[in-house]
Structures are given as structure tokens and as C-alpha cells.
Short mmCIF file of C-alpha atoms in Angstrom, two decimals:
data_model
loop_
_atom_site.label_atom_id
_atom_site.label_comp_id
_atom_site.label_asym_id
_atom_site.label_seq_id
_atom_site.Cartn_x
_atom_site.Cartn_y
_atom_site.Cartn_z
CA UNK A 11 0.00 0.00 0.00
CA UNK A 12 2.95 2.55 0.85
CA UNK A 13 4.63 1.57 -3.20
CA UNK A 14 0.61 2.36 -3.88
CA UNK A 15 0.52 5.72 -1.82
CA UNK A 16 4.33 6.76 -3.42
CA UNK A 17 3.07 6.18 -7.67
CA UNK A 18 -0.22 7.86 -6.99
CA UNK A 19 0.86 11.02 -4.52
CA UNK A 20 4.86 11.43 -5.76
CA UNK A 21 5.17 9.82 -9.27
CA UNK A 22 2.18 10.30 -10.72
CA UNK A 23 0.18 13.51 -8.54
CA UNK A 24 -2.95 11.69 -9.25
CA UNK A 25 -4.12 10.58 -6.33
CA UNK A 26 -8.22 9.47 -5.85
CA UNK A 27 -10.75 8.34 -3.91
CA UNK A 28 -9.98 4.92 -4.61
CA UNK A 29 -6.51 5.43 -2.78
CA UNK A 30 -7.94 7.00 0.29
CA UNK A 31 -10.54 4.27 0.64
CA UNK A 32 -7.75 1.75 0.72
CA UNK A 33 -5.85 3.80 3.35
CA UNK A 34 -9.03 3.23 5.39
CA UNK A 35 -9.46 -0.26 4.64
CA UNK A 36 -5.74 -0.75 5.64
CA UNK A 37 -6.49 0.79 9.04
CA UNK A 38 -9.51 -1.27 9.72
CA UNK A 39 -7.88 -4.70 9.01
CA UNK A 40 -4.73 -3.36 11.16
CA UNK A 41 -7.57 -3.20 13.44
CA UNK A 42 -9.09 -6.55 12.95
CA UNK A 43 -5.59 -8.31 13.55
CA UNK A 44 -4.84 -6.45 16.38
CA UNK A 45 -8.60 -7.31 18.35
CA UNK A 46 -8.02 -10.83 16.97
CA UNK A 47 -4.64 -11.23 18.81
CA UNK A 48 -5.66 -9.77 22.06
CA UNK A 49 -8.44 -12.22 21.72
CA UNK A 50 -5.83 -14.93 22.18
CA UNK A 51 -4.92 -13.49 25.99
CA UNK A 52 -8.70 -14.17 26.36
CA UNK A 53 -9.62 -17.96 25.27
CA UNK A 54 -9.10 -17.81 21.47
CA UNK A 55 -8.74 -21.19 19.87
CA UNK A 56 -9.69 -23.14 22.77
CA UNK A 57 -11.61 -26.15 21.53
CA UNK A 58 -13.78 -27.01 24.36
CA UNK A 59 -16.06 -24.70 26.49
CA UNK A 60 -14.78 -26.39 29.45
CA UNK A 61 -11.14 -25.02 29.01
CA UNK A 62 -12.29 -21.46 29.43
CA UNK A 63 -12.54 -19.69 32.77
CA UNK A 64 -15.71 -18.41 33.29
CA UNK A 65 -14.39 -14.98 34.51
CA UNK A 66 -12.73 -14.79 30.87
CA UNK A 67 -15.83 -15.01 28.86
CA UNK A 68 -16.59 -11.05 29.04
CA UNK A 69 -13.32 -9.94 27.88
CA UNK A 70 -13.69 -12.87 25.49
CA UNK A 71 -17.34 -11.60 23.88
CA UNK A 72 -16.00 -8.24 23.85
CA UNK A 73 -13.28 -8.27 21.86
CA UNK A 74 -15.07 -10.80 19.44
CA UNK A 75 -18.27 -7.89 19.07
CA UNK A 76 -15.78 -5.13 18.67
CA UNK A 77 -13.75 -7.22 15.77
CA UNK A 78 -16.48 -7.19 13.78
CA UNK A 79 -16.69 -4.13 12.26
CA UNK A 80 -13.19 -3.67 11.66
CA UNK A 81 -14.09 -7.03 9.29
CA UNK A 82 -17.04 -5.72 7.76
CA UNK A 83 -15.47 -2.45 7.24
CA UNK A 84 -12.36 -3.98 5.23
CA UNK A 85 -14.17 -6.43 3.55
CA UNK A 86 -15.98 -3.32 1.71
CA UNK A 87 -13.20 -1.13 1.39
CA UNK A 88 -11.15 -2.78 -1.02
CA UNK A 89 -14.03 -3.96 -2.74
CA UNK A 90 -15.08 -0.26 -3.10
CA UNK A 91 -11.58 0.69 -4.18
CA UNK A 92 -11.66 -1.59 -6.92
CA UNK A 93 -14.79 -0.06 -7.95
CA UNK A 94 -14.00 3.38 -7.77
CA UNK A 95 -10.19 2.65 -9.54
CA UNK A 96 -12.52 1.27 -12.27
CA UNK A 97 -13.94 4.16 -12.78
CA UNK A 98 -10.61 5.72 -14.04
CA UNK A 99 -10.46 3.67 -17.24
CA UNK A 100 -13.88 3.82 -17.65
CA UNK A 101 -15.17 7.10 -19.05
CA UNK A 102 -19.09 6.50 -20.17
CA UNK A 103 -21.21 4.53 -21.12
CA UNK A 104 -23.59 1.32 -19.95
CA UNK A 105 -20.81 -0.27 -18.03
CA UNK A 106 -19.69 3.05 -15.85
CA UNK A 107 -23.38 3.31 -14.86
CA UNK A 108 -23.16 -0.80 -13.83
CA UNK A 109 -20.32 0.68 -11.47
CA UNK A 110 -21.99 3.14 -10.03
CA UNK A 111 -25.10 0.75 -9.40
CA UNK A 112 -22.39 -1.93 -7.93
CA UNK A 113 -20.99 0.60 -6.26
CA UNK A 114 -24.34 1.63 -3.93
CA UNK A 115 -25.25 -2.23 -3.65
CA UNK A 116 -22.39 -3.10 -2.32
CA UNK A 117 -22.07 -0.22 0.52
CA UNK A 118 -25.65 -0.67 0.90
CA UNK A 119 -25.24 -4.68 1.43
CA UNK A 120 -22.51 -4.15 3.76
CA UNK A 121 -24.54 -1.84 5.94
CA UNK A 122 -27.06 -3.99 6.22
CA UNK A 123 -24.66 -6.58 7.47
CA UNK A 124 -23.03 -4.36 9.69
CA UNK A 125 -26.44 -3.41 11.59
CA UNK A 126 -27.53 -6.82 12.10
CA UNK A 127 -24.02 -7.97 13.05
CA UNK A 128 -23.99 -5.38 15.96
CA UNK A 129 -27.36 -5.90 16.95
CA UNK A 130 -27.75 -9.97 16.85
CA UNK A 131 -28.95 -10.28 20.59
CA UNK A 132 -31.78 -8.36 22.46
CA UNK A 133 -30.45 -6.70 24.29
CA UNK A 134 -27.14 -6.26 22.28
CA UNK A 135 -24.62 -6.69 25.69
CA UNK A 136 -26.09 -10.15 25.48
CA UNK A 137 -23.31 -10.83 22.92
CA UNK A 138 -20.33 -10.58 25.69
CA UNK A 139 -22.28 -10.41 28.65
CA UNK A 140 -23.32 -13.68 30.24
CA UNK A 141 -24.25 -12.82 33.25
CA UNK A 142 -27.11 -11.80 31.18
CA UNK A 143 -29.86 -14.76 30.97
CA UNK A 144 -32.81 -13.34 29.59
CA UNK A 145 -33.20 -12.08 25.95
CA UNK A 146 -32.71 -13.47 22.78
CA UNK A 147 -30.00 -13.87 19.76
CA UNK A 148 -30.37 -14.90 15.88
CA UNK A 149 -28.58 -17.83 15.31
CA UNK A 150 -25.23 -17.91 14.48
CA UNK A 151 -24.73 -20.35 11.53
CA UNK A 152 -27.88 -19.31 9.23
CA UNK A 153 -26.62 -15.36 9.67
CA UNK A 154 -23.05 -16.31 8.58
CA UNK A 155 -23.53 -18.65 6.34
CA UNK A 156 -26.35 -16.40 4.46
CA UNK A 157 -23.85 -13.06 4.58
CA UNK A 158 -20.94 -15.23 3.16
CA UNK A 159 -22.88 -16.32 0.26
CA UNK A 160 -23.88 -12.64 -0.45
CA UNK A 161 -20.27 -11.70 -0.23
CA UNK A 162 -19.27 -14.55 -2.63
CA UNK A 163 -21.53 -12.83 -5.06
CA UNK A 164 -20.20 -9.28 -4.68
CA UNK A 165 -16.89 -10.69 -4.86
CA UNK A 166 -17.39 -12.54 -7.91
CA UNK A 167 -19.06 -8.98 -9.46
CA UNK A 168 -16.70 -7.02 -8.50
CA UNK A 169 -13.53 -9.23 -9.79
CA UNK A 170 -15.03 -9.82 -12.98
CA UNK A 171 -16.65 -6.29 -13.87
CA UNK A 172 -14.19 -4.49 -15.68
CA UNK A 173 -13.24 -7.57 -17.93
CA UNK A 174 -15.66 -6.75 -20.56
CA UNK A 175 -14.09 -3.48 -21.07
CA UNK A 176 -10.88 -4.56 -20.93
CA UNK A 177 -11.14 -7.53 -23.47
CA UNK A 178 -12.45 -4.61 -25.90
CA UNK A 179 -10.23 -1.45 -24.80
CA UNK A 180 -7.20 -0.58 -26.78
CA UNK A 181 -4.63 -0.66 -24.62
CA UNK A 182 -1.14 -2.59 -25.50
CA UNK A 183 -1.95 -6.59 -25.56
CA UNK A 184 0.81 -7.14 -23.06
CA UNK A 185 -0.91 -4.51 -20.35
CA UNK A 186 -4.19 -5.84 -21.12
CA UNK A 187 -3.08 -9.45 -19.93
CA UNK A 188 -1.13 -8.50 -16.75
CA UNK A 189 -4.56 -6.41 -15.78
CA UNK A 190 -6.80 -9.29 -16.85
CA UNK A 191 -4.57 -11.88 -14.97
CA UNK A 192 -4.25 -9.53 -11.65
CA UNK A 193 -8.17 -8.91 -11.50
CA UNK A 194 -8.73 -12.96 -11.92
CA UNK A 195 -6.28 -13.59 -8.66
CA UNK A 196 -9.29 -12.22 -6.50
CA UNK A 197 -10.93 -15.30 -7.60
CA UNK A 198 -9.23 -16.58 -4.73
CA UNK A 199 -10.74 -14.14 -2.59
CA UNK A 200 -13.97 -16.14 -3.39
CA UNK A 201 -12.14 -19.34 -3.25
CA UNK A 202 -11.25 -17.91 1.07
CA UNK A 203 -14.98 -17.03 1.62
CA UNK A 204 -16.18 -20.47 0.51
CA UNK A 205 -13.17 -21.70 2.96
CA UNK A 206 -15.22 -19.67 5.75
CA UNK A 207 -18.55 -21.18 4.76
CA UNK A 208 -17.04 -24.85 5.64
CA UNK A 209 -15.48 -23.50 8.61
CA UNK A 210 -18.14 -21.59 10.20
CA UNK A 211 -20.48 -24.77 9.73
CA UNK A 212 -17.72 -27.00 11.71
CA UNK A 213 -17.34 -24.69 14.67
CA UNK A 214 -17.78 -26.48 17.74
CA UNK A 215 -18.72 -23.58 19.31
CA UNK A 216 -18.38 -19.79 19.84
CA UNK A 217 -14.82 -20.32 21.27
CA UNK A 218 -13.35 -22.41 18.49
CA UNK A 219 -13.64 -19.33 15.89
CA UNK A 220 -9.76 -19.27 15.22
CA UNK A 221 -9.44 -21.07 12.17
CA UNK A 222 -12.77 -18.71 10.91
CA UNK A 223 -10.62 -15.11 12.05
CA UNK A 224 -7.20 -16.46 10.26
CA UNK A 225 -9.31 -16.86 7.20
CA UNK A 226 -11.16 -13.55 7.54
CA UNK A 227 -7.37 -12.05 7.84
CA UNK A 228 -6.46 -13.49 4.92
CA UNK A 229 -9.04 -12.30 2.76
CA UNK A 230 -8.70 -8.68 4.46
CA UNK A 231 -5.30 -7.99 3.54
CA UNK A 232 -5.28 -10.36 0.16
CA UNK A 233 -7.99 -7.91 -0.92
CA UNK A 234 -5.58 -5.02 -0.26
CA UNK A 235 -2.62 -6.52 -2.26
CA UNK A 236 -4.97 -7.16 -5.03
CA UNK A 237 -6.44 -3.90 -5.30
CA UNK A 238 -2.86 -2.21 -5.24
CA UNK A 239 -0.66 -4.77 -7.41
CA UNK A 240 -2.39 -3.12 -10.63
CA UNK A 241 -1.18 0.54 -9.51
CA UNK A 242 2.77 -0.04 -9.45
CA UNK A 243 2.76 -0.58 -13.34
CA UNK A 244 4.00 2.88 -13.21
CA UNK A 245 7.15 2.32 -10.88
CA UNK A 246 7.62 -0.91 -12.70
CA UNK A 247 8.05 0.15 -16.12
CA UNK A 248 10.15 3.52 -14.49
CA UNK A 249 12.60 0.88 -13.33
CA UNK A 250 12.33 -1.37 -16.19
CA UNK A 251 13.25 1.71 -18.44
CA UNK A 252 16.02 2.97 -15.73
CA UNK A 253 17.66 -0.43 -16.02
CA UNK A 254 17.52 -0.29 -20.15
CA UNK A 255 19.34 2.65 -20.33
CA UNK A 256 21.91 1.32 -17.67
CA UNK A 257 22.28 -1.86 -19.69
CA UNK A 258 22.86 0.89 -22.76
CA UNK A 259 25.16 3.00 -20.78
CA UNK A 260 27.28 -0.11 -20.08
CA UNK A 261 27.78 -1.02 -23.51
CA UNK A 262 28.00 1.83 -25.72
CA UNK A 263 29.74 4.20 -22.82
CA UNK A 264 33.10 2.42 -22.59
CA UNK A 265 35.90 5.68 -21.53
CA UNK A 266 33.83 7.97 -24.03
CA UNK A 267 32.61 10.98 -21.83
CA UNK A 268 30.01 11.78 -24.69
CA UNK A 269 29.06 8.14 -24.88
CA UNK A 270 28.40 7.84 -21.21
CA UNK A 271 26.17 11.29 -21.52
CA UNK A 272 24.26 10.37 -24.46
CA UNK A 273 23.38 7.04 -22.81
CA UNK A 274 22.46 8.91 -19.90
CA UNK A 275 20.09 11.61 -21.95
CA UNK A 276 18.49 8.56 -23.08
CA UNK A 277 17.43 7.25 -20.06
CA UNK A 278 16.05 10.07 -18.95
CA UNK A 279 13.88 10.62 -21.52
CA UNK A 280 12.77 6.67 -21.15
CA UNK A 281 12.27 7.51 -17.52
CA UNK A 282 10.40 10.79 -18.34
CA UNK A 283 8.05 8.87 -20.63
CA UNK A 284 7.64 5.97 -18.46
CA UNK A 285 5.80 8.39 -16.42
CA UNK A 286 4.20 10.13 -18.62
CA UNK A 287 2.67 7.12 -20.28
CA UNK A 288 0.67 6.58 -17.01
CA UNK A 289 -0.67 10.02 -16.26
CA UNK A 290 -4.51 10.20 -15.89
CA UNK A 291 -6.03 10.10 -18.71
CA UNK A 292 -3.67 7.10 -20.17
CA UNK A 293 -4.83 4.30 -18.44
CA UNK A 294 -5.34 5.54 -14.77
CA UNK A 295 -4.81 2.33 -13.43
#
């Protein structure tokens, strides 16, 4: 994300929206990780209720109701950074307005989540409390199991939106691949949340969630190297061009002083252009 941060604010001056969102996203999985690991001091990964000690299970219910929405909150922002970095290479037209219209289902599906997730017991302290014996909570497996699927969907939307207009754009063949082949490695994103379908369904119970919160890390932060990979084309090719006109330096410089500085003019100008090739308005990725 910092390589990400340096292209769009230093290289290129183009930052966006799309690169502030993931800033956020970053913080809230930080956050996720860190809840998840105190959760550890507190009972996490235990297999059997028995091994807990009772006067654990507040800190313990706690920690797991303030984790999730740090998870719900990442889970959205890369998949909203995506969407809104698609919206660089996509001027106008039927398929900007199918962003758009992902774009407000998906923050509107994640809300939705988010509301139910914090409010899953009557009354709500029920969730970490349980001292607390009367009241009521939605069960566990249905609610997960249901909001996975939904997320599989998005995911699967999301991933594979732009690859109409890619297939058809008229950018260099070689570009077009790399993009095509980075957007298809959040298939595996999907391929994580089906993982966390078959886990949450053989949890033993509410303490043996550790296998389910590694998984939900991985996807977190796997969603934020996928969403960033496609922006350091820019400090790739700058280096790929740097080293060309080293490799020309080396050869045709030999103890000429105006071969050394002609090599050298040269790879500025390749540097220069690597840049500018990538300016808004190029490709914007």
C-alpha cells in the first residue's frame, strides 16, 4: 500500500478516492488483527467450552463484538476501491453506470450486514455479557452462512466487472493481460470465503472461531494486495526503463565521456516517458 501511496501522490500527482478508501481499509484490518490477537490473551482457539474460565468469557465476547466491524469495514473497502479505480479507465457509457449501481449495492449490502451484526442479541450486551440470561440472539450459523454467500456474489461482481471493457479497450496486448490476470487472482478471494462457509459450519462452538478469524485475515489484507498490485505498473516500467538505459550505458559508454552522456540523456527521456505514459487520462490504473 505505501509503493501504492508513493506512484499515486509522488510519481504520478494523481491521487483518488480509490486510494484513500484503501488507506481506510488498511487501518480497519490493522484493526481486525490487532482485536483478533488480544483475543488470544482471552480464550481464542480453545476447543472445548470447558477449558475457558468463566471470569474470561466477558473480555472474550468483547473483543469478538468489537472485531467485527473492523471485518465488515475492510471487507468493503477494497471492494469499493476496486470499484471506484474502475472508474478511471472507464469514461461513459452502460458499463460506468453498472459501477456506479455496484458501487451503492455493495455499501448498501454491507450496511445492512453491519447493523444486524452489531445488533444480533436483544439486548445487544447479550453478545459478551453472560451474566445476562434473559433475551434473545439470531442464530449464528444461518446469519453467517447467508452473509458469506452474499459476499461470494459481490466478490465474484466485482472481480469480474471491468473484464468486458478490458477484453475490448485498446490498450497494448501485453498490459491488457497483466490487468486481466491480476483482477482474476481475487478469484481466490472467493475461493477464502467459501473456505469460511465450511469452517463456520464446523465450529464447535463460539470459542473455536480461530481457524474462521485467520481466514477472515487473509481475505482482508489479500484484498488489499490485489487492489494495489495493478497501480505499481507505473514504478515498474520507471525501473524497467532505468535499467535499459543502464544496460545501454554499459555497452556503448566504454571511456567515451560523450558516450556515457548520451546514454544517460536517453534514459532520462525513457524515464520521463515511463511516467508520462501513465498520467490520468492514459490508463489511470
Amino acid at each position: 500500500m505505501a509503493l501504492r501511496l508513493y506512484v499515486r501522490m509522488v510519481m504520478l500527482k494523481a491521487a483518488g478516492s480509490d486510494d484513500w478508501v484503501i488507506v481506510v481499509t488498511w487501518f480497519c484490518a490493522a484493526g481486525f488483527a490487532i482485536v483478533s490477537i488480544m483475543q488470544t490473551k482471552w480464550g481464542l482457539g480453545l476447543k472445548k467450552l470447558t477449558d475457558m474460565p468463566e471470569e474470561n468469557l466477558f473480555e472474550f465476547g468483547l473483543l469478538q463484538y468489537a472485531g467485527a466491524p473492523f471485518y465488515i469495514s475492510s471487507i468493503l473497502g477494497f471492494k469499493l476501491s476496486l470499484l471506484l479505480s474502475y472508474l478511471r479507465f472507464i469514461p461513459k457509457g452502460i458499463y460506468r453506470w453498472c459501477t456506479f449501481a455496484t458501487i451503492a449495492l455493495c455499501i448498501a449490502y454491507h450496511i445492512a450486514f453491519l447493523v444486524v451484526q452489531i445488533n444480533l442479541c436483544t439486548p445487544i450486551a447479550k453478545q459478551w455479557d453472560p451474566t445476562i440470561t434473559n433475551g434473545s440472539c439470531i442464530p449464528g450459523v444461518p446469519f453467517y452462512t447467508s452473509m458469506a454467500a452474499l459476499t461470494i456474489v459481490f466478490d465474484i461482481v466485482v472481480m469480474f466487472l471491468p473484464f468486458p471493457v478490458l477484453a475490448t479497450s485498446k490498450i497494448q496486448k501485453r498490459k491488457k493481460f497483466v490487468l486481466l490476470g491480476l483482477f482474476g487472482l481475487g478469484a481466490f478471494i472467493t475461493v477464502i470465503q467459501i473456505i469460511r462457509i465450511q469452517t463456520v459450519h464446523s465450529l464447535a462452538n463460539y470459542l473455536d472461531s480461530a481457524p474462521l478469524i485467520m481466514w477472515s485475515i487473509v481475505e482482508n489484507n489479500l484484498g488489499i494486495i490485489v487492489t494495489c498490485v495493478p497501480t505499481l505498473a507505473p514504478l515498474v516500467k520507471y525501473f524497467n526503463e532505468k535499467s535499459r538505459s543502464g544496460s545501454r550505458s554499459n555497452k556503448y559508454g566504454g571511456a567515451s565521456g560523450y558516450g556515457r552522456s548520451a546514454a544517460t540523456g536517453n534514459g532520462n527521456v525513457g524515464s520521463r516517458y515511463a511516467l508520462q505514459s501513465w498520467r490520468p487520462g492514459m490508463s489511470g490504473m
